[in-house]
């Protein structure tokens, strides 16, 4: 007998598992894009210190989006 199911806890629905899978994949893709961009750019092409943006990029969805929208100097 499965210990998880015998505890009386309900399993997430198929839709909930799908949502978690898709949102997790998007989050990891955003973070990967931000980290690769931070590492490859010259320090003068980033608004602020690289180490700070690397830390910020670890904050859920907001961190990578913040970097991708405001952390890079584009066309300057």
PDB file of N, CA, C and O in Angstrom, residues 22-76:
ATOM      1  N   UNK A  22       4.200  22.982 -16.793  1.00  0.00           N
ATOM      2  CA  UNK A  22       4.396  24.059 -17.774  1.00  0.00           C
ATOM      3  C   UNK A  22       4.993  25.300 -17.114  1.00  0.00           C
ATOM      4  O   UNK A  22       5.958  25.884 -17.619  1.00  0.00           O
ATOM      5  N   UNK A  23       4.455  25.709 -15.964  1.00  0.00           N
ATOM      6  CA  UNK A  23       4.974  26.910 -15.312  1.00  0.00           C
ATOM      7  C   UNK A  23       6.406  26.696 -14.817  1.00  0.00           C
ATOM      8  O   UNK A  23       7.230  27.609 -14.894  1.00  0.00           O
ATOM      9  N   UNK A  24       6.722  25.503 -14.351  1.00  0.00           N
ATOM     10  CA  UNK A  24       8.089  25.209 -13.927  1.00  0.00           C
ATOM     11  C   UNK A  24       9.061  25.242 -15.091  1.00  0.00           C
ATOM     12  O   UNK A  24      10.186  25.745 -14.974  1.00  0.00           O
ATOM     13  N   UNK A  25       8.636  24.722 -16.228  1.00  0.00           N
ATOM     14  CA  UNK A  25       9.476  24.732 -17.419  1.00  0.00           C
ATOM     15  C   UNK A  25       9.729  26.158 -17.898  1.00  0.00           C
ATOM     16  O   UNK A  25      10.865  26.518 -18.247  1.00  0.00           O
ATOM     17  N   UNK A  26       8.688  26.983 -17.886  1.00  0.00           N
ATOM     18  CA  UNK A  26       8.840  28.389 -18.297  1.00  0.00           C
ATOM     19  C   UNK A  26       9.773  29.123 -17.348  1.00  0.00           C
ATOM     20  O   UNK A  26      10.651  29.882 -17.775  1.00  0.00           O
ATOM     21  N   UNK A  27       9.618  28.895 -16.052  1.00  0.00           N
ATOM     22  CA  UNK A  27      10.471  29.550 -15.057  1.00  0.00           C
ATOM     23  C   UNK A  27      11.935  29.164 -15.266  1.00  0.00           C
ATOM     24  O   UNK A  27      12.832  30.013 -15.246  1.00  0.00           O
ATOM     25  N   UNK A  28      12.203  27.882 -15.456  1.00  0.00           N
ATOM     26  CA  UNK A  28      13.580  27.444 -15.678  1.00  0.00           C
ATOM     27  C   UNK A  28      14.150  28.012 -16.972  1.00  0.00           C
ATOM     28  O   UNK A  28      15.330  28.392 -17.025  1.00  0.00           O
ATOM     29  N   UNK A  29      13.341  28.099 -18.015  1.00  0.00           N
ATOM     30  CA  UNK A  29      13.804  28.670 -19.279  1.00  0.00           C
ATOM     31  C   UNK A  29      14.141  30.148 -19.123  1.00  0.00           C
ATOM     32  O   UNK A  29      15.173  30.622 -19.630  1.00  0.00           O
ATOM     33  N   UNK A  30      13.290  30.884 -18.412  1.00  0.00           N
ATOM     34  CA  UNK A  30      13.566  32.304 -18.166  1.00  0.00           C
ATOM     35  C   UNK A  30      14.845  32.477 -17.364  1.00  0.00           C
ATOM     36  O   UNK A  30      15.679  33.333 -17.662  1.00  0.00           O
ATOM     37  N   UNK A  31      15.000  31.670 -16.318  1.00  0.00           N
ATOM     38  CA  UNK A  31      16.192  31.794 -15.484  1.00  0.00           C
ATOM     39  C   UNK A  31      17.440  31.417 -16.272  1.00  0.00           C
ATOM     40  O   UNK A  31      18.463  32.087 -16.167  1.00  0.00           O
ATOM     41  N   UNK A  32      17.360  30.374 -17.074  1.00  0.00           N
ATOM     42  CA  UNK A  32      18.513  29.980 -17.891  1.00  0.00           C
ATOM     43  C   UNK A  32      18.887  31.093 -18.865  1.00  0.00           C
ATOM     44  O   UNK A  32      20.077  31.412 -19.029  1.00  0.00           O
ATOM     45  N   UNK A  33      17.895  31.700 -19.498  1.00  0.00           N
ATOM     46  CA  UNK A  33      18.165  32.790 -20.444  1.00  0.00           C
ATOM     47  C   UNK A  33      18.825  33.970 -19.734  1.00  0.00           C
ATOM     48  O   UNK A  33      19.773  34.571 -20.256  1.00  0.00           O
ATOM     49  N   UNK A  34      18.334  34.307 -18.539  1.00  0.00           N
ATOM     50  CA  UNK A  34      18.909  35.421 -17.786  1.00  0.00           C
ATOM     51  C   UNK A  34      20.342  35.121 -17.373  1.00  0.00           C
ATOM     52  O   UNK A  34      21.238  35.958 -17.536  1.00  0.00           O
ATOM     53  N   UNK A  35      20.586  33.928 -16.838  1.00  0.00           N
ATOM     54  CA  UNK A  35      21.932  33.578 -16.368  1.00  0.00           C
ATOM     55  C   UNK A  35      22.923  33.553 -17.531  1.00  0.00           C
ATOM     56  O   UNK A  35      24.032  34.082 -17.418  1.00  0.00           O
ATOM     57  N   UNK A  36      22.540  32.957 -18.644  1.00  0.00           N
ATOM     58  CA  UNK A  36      23.427  32.916 -19.812  1.00  0.00           C
ATOM     59  C   UNK A  36      23.733  34.338 -20.280  1.00  0.00           C
ATOM     60  O   UNK A  36      24.887  34.669 -20.588  1.00  0.00           O
ATOM     61  N   UNK A  37      22.730  35.185 -20.322  1.00  0.00           N
ATOM     62  CA  UNK A  37      22.933  36.571 -20.740  1.00  0.00           C
ATOM     63  C   UNK A  37      23.870  37.308 -19.781  1.00  0.00           C
ATOM     64  O   UNK A  37      24.769  38.030 -20.222  1.00  0.00           O
ATOM     65  N   UNK A  38      23.680  37.123 -18.491  1.00  0.00           N
ATOM     66  CA  UNK A  38      24.523  37.796 -17.488  1.00  0.00           C
ATOM     67  C   UNK A  38      25.972  37.343 -17.626  1.00  0.00           C
ATOM     68  O   UNK A  38      26.899  38.156 -17.616  1.00  0.00           O
ATOM     69  N   UNK A  39      26.172  36.054 -17.741  1.00  0.00           N
ATOM     70  CA  UNK A  39      27.531  35.508 -17.799  1.00  0.00           C
ATOM     71  C   UNK A  39      28.247  35.943 -19.078  1.00  0.00           C
ATOM     72  O   UNK A  39      29.440  36.257 -19.050  1.00  0.00           O
ATOM     73  N   UNK A  40      27.556  35.996 -20.191  1.00  0.00           N
ATOM     74  CA  UNK A  40      28.193  36.316 -21.481  1.00  0.00           C
ATOM     75  C   UNK A  40      28.438  37.804 -21.699  1.00  0.00           C
ATOM     76  O   UNK A  40      29.313  38.175 -22.478  1.00  0.00           O
ATOM     77  N   UNK A  41      27.686  38.666 -21.050  1.00  0.00           N
ATOM     78  CA  UNK A  41      27.822  40.108 -21.287  1.00  0.00           C
ATOM     79  C   UNK A  41      29.009  40.687 -20.531  1.00  0.00           C
ATOM     80  O   UNK A  41      29.354  40.243 -19.445  1.00  0.00           O
ATOM     81  N   UNK A  42      29.573  41.738 -21.114  1.00  0.00           N
ATOM     82  CA  UNK A  42      30.616  42.495 -20.429  1.00  0.00           C
ATOM     83  C   UNK A  42      29.969  43.256 -19.269  1.00  0.00           C
ATOM     84  O   UNK A  42      28.798  43.646 -19.364  1.00  0.00           O
ATOM     85  N   UNK A  43      30.706  43.491 -18.188  1.00  0.00           N
ATOM     86  CA  UNK A  43      30.127  44.206 -17.036  1.00  0.00           C
ATOM     87  C   UNK A  43      29.547  45.570 -17.389  1.00  0.00           C
ATOM     88  O   UNK A  43      28.528  45.981 -16.828  1.00  0.00           O
ATOM     89  N   UNK A  44      30.158  46.261 -18.336  1.00  0.00           N
ATOM     90  CA  UNK A  44      29.649  47.590 -18.702  1.00  0.00           C
ATOM     91  C   UNK A  44      28.374  47.522 -19.548  1.00  0.00           C
ATOM     92  O   UNK A  44      27.732  48.542 -19.779  1.00  0.00           O
ATOM     93  N   UNK A  45      27.975  46.321 -19.962  1.00  0.00           N
ATOM     94  CA  UNK A  45      26.743  46.151 -20.743  1.00  0.00           C
ATOM     95  C   UNK A  45      25.561  45.761 -19.858  1.00  0.00           C
ATOM     96  O   UNK A  45      24.486  45.435 -20.357  1.00  0.00           O
ATOM     97  N   UNK A  46      25.771  45.813 -18.527  1.00  0.00           N
ATOM     98  CA  UNK A  46      24.725  45.452 -17.564  1.00  0.00           C
ATOM     99  C   UNK A  46      24.522  46.616 -16.610  1.00  0.00           C
ATOM    100  O   UNK A  46      25.487  47.247 -16.172  1.00  0.00           O
ATOM    101  N   UNK A  47      23.274  46.906 -16.291  1.00  0.00           N
ATOM    102  CA  UNK A  47      22.945  47.961 -15.323  1.00  0.00           C
ATOM    103  C   UNK A  47      23.134  47.429 -13.904  1.00  0.00           C
ATOM    104  O   UNK A  47      22.239  46.849 -13.325  1.00  0.00           O
ATOM    105  N   UNK A  48      24.318  47.606 -13.354  1.00  0.00           N
ATOM    106  CA  UNK A  48      24.606  47.134 -12.005  1.00  0.00           C
ATOM    107  C   UNK A  48      25.581  45.966 -12.022  1.00  0.00           C
ATOM    108  O   UNK A  48      25.989  45.489 -13.077  1.00  0.00           O
ATOM    109  N   UNK A  49      25.932  45.480 -10.826  1.00  0.00           N
ATOM    110  CA  UNK A  49      26.895  44.378 -10.742  1.00  0.00           C
ATOM    111  C   UNK A  49      26.306  43.037 -11.193  1.00  0.00           C
ATOM    112  O   UNK A  49      25.136  42.734 -10.930  1.00  0.00           O
ATOM    113  N   UNK A  50      27.138  42.245 -11.853  1.00  0.00           N
ATOM    114  CA  UNK A  50      26.700  40.940 -12.347  1.00  0.00           C
ATOM    115  C   UNK A  50      26.231  40.042 -11.196  1.00  0.00           C
ATOM    116  O   UNK A  50      25.223  39.353 -11.308  1.00  0.00           O
ATOM    117  N   UNK A  51      26.986  40.022 -10.084  1.00  0.00           N
ATOM    118  CA  UNK A  51      26.650  39.130  -8.975  1.00  0.00           C
ATOM    119  C   UNK A  51      25.261  39.433  -8.433  1.00  0.00           C
ATOM    120  O   UNK A  51      24.520  38.519  -8.064  1.00  0.00           O
ATOM    121  N   UNK A  52      24.885  40.709  -8.415  1.00  0.00           N
ATOM    122  CA  UNK A  52      23.565  41.085  -7.913  1.00  0.00           C
ATOM    123  C   UNK A  52      22.472  40.587  -8.852  1.00  0.00           C
ATOM    124  O   UNK A  52      21.453  40.045  -8.411  1.00  0.00           O
ATOM    125  N   UNK A  53      22.685  40.723 -10.156  1.00  0.00           N
ATOM    126  CA  UNK A  53      21.691  40.240 -11.114  1.00  0.00           C
ATOM    127  C   UNK A  53      21.579  38.724 -11.087  1.00  0.00           C
ATOM    128  O   UNK A  53      20.504  38.170 -11.290  1.00  0.00           O
ATOM    129  N   UNK A  54      22.693  38.028 -10.823  1.00  0.00           N
ATOM    130  CA  UNK A  54      22.629  36.570 -10.686  1.00  0.00           C
ATOM    131  C   UNK A  54      21.759  36.181  -9.493  1.00  0.00           C
ATOM    132  O   UNK A  54      20.965  35.243  -9.560  1.00  0.00           O
ATOM    133  N   UNK A  55      21.901  36.910  -8.390  1.00  0.00           N
ATOM    134  CA  UNK A  55      21.050  36.643  -7.218  1.00  0.00           C
ATOM    135  C   UNK A  55      19.586  36.963  -7.509  1.00  0.00           C
ATOM    136  O   UNK A  55      18.691  36.181  -7.196  1.00  0.00           O
ATOM    137  N   UNK A  56      19.354  38.101  -8.126  1.00  0.00           N
ATOM    138  CA  UNK A  56      17.983  38.523  -8.436  1.00  0.00           C
ATOM    139  C   UNK A  56      17.322  37.535  -9.400  1.00  0.00           C
ATOM    140  O   UNK A  56      16.129  37.253  -9.284  1.00  0.00           O
ATOM    141  N   UNK A  57      18.100  36.963 -10.313  1.00  0.00           N
ATOM    142  CA  UNK A  57      17.527  36.046 -11.298  1.00  0.00           C
ATOM    143  C   UNK A  57      17.015  34.756 -10.656  1.00  0.00           C
ATOM    144  O   UNK A  57      16.298  33.994 -11.300  1.00  0.00           O
ATOM    145  N   UNK A  58      17.352  34.511  -9.398  1.00  0.00           N
ATOM    146  CA  UNK A  58      16.886  33.300  -8.689  1.00  0.00           C
ATOM    147  C   UNK A  58      15.525  33.505  -8.018  1.00  0.00           C
ATOM    148  O   UNK A  58      14.999  32.573  -7.408  1.00  0.00           O
ATOM    149  N   UNK A  59      14.950  34.692  -8.115  1.00  0.00           N
ATOM    150  CA  UNK A  59      13.692  35.013  -7.439  1.00  0.00           C
ATOM    151  C   UNK A  59      12.514  34.723  -8.368  1.00  0.00           C
ATOM    152  O   UNK A  59      12.097  35.578  -9.152  1.00  0.00           O
ATOM    153  N   UNK A  60      12.006  33.525  -8.299  1.00  0.00           N
ATOM    154  CA  UNK A  60      10.802  33.134  -9.036  1.00  0.00           C
ATOM    155  C   UNK A  60      10.768  33.600 -10.476  1.00  0.00           C
ATOM    156  O   UNK A  60      11.770  33.567 -11.183  1.00  0.00           O
ATOM    157  N   UNK A  61       9.585  34.017 -10.911  1.00  0.00           N
ATOM    158  CA  UNK A  61       9.423  34.544 -12.265  1.00  0.00           C
ATOM    159  C   UNK A  61       9.910  35.982 -12.351  1.00  0.00           C
ATOM    160  O   UNK A  61      10.390  36.422 -13.379  1.00  0.00           O
ATOM    161  N   UNK A  62       9.768  36.718 -11.275  1.00  0.00           N
ATOM    162  CA  UNK A  62      10.048  38.155 -11.290  1.00  0.00           C
ATOM    163  C   UNK A  62      11.518  38.479 -11.528  1.00  0.00           C
ATOM    164  O   UNK A  62      11.837  39.436 -12.231  1.00  0.00           O
ATOM    165  N   UNK A  63      12.429  37.712 -10.954  1.00  0.00           N
ATOM    166  CA  UNK A  63      13.854  38.004 -11.077  1.00  0.00           C
ATOM    167  C   UNK A  63      14.359  37.976 -12.507  1.00  0.00           C
ATOM    168  O   UNK A  63      14.929  38.967 -12.989  1.00  0.00           O
ATOM    169  N   UNK A  64      14.173  36.855 -13.212  1.00  0.00           N
ATOM    170  CA  UNK A  64      14.643  36.828 -14.603  1.00  0.00           C
ATOM    171  C   UNK A  64      13.953  37.859 -15.487  1.00  0.00           C
ATOM    172  O   UNK A  64      14.587  38.470 -16.347  1.00  0.00           O
ATOM    173  N   UNK A  65      12.677  38.075 -15.269  1.00  0.00           N
ATOM    174  CA  UNK A  65      11.954  39.069 -16.071  1.00  0.00           C
ATOM    175  C   UNK A  65      12.499  40.462 -15.797  1.00  0.00           C
ATOM    176  O   UNK A  65      12.692  41.262 -16.718  1.00  0.00           O
ATOM    177  N   UNK A  66      12.780  40.765 -14.522  1.00  0.00           N
ATOM    178  CA  UNK A  66      13.344  42.072 -14.169  1.00  0.00           C
ATOM    179  C   UNK A  66      14.681  42.286 -14.868  1.00  0.00           C
ATOM    180  O   UNK A  66      14.944  43.357 -15.418  1.00  0.00           O
ATOM    181  N   UNK A  67      15.524  41.255 -14.869  1.00  0.00           N
ATOM    182  CA  UNK A  67      16.814  41.387 -15.555  1.00  0.00           C
ATOM    183  C   UNK A  67      16.618  41.576 -17.053  1.00  0.00           C
ATOM    184  O   UNK A  67      17.222  42.461 -17.660  1.00  0.00           O
ATOM    185  N   UNK A  68      15.800  40.727 -17.654  1.00  0.00           N
ATOM    186  CA  UNK A  68      15.630  40.790 -19.105  1.00  0.00           C
ATOM    187  C   UNK A  68      15.003  42.111 -19.550  1.00  0.00           C
ATOM    188  O   UNK A  68      15.279  42.585 -20.653  1.00  0.00           O
ATOM    189  N   UNK A  69      14.193  42.731 -18.709  1.00  0.00           N
ATOM    190  CA  UNK A  69      13.573  44.005 -19.067  1.00  0.00           C
ATOM    191  C   UNK A  69      14.415  45.223 -18.686  1.00  0.00           C
ATOM    192  O   UNK A  69      14.417  46.230 -19.399  1.00  0.00           O
ATOM    193  N   UNK A  70      15.113  45.166 -17.545  1.00  0.00           N
ATOM    194  CA  UNK A  70      15.812  46.360 -17.085  1.00  0.00           C
ATOM    195  C   UNK A  70      17.270  46.204 -16.741  1.00  0.00           C
ATOM    196  O   UNK A  70      17.955  47.197 -16.509  1.00  0.00           O
ATOM    197  N   UNK A  71      17.779  44.997 -16.724  1.00  0.00           N
ATOM    198  CA  UNK A  71      19.166  44.794 -16.311  1.00  0.00           C
ATOM    199  C   UNK A  71      20.177  44.916 -17.418  1.00  0.00           C
ATOM    200  O   UNK A  71      21.365  45.128 -17.175  1.00  0.00           O
ATOM    201  N   UNK A  72      19.719  44.804 -18.664  1.00  0.00           N
ATOM    202  CA  UNK A  72      20.648  44.853 -19.799  1.00  0.00           C
ATOM    203  C   UNK A  72      20.647  46.239 -20.418  1.00  0.00           C
ATOM    204  O   UNK A  72      19.627  46.900 -20.492  1.00  0.00           O
ATOM    205  N   UNK A  73      21.822  46.651 -20.844  1.00  0.00           N
ATOM    206  CA  UNK A  73      21.921  47.881 -21.637  1.00  0.00           C
ATOM    207  C   UNK A  73      21.867  47.459 -23.092  1.00  0.00           C
ATOM    208  O   UNK A  73      22.755  46.764 -23.581  1.00  0.00           O
ATOM    209  N   UNK A  74      20.823  47.849 -23.778  1.00  0.00           N
ATOM    210  CA  UNK A  74      20.626  47.416 -25.160  1.00  0.00           C
ATOM    211  C   UNK A  74      20.850  48.590 -26.101  1.00  0.00           C
ATOM    212  O   UNK A  74      20.259  49.648 -25.931  1.00  0.00           O
ATOM    213  N   UNK A  75      21.731  48.396 -27.056  1.00  0.00           N
ATOM    214  CA  UNK A  75      21.967  49.409 -28.089  1.00  0.00           C
ATOM    215  C   UNK A  75      22.626  50.684 -27.607  1.00  0.00           C
ATOM    216  O   UNK A  75      22.458  51.727 -28.207  1.00  0.00           O
ATOM    217  N   UNK A  76      23.334  50.584 -26.528  1.00  0.00           N
ATOM    218  CA  UNK A  76      24.006  51.797 -26.013  1.00  0.00           C
ATOM    219  C   UNK A  76      25.482  51.706 -26.194  1.00  0.00           C
ATOM    220  O   UNK A  76      26.122  50.787 -26.198  1.00  0.00           O
TER     221      UNK A  76
END
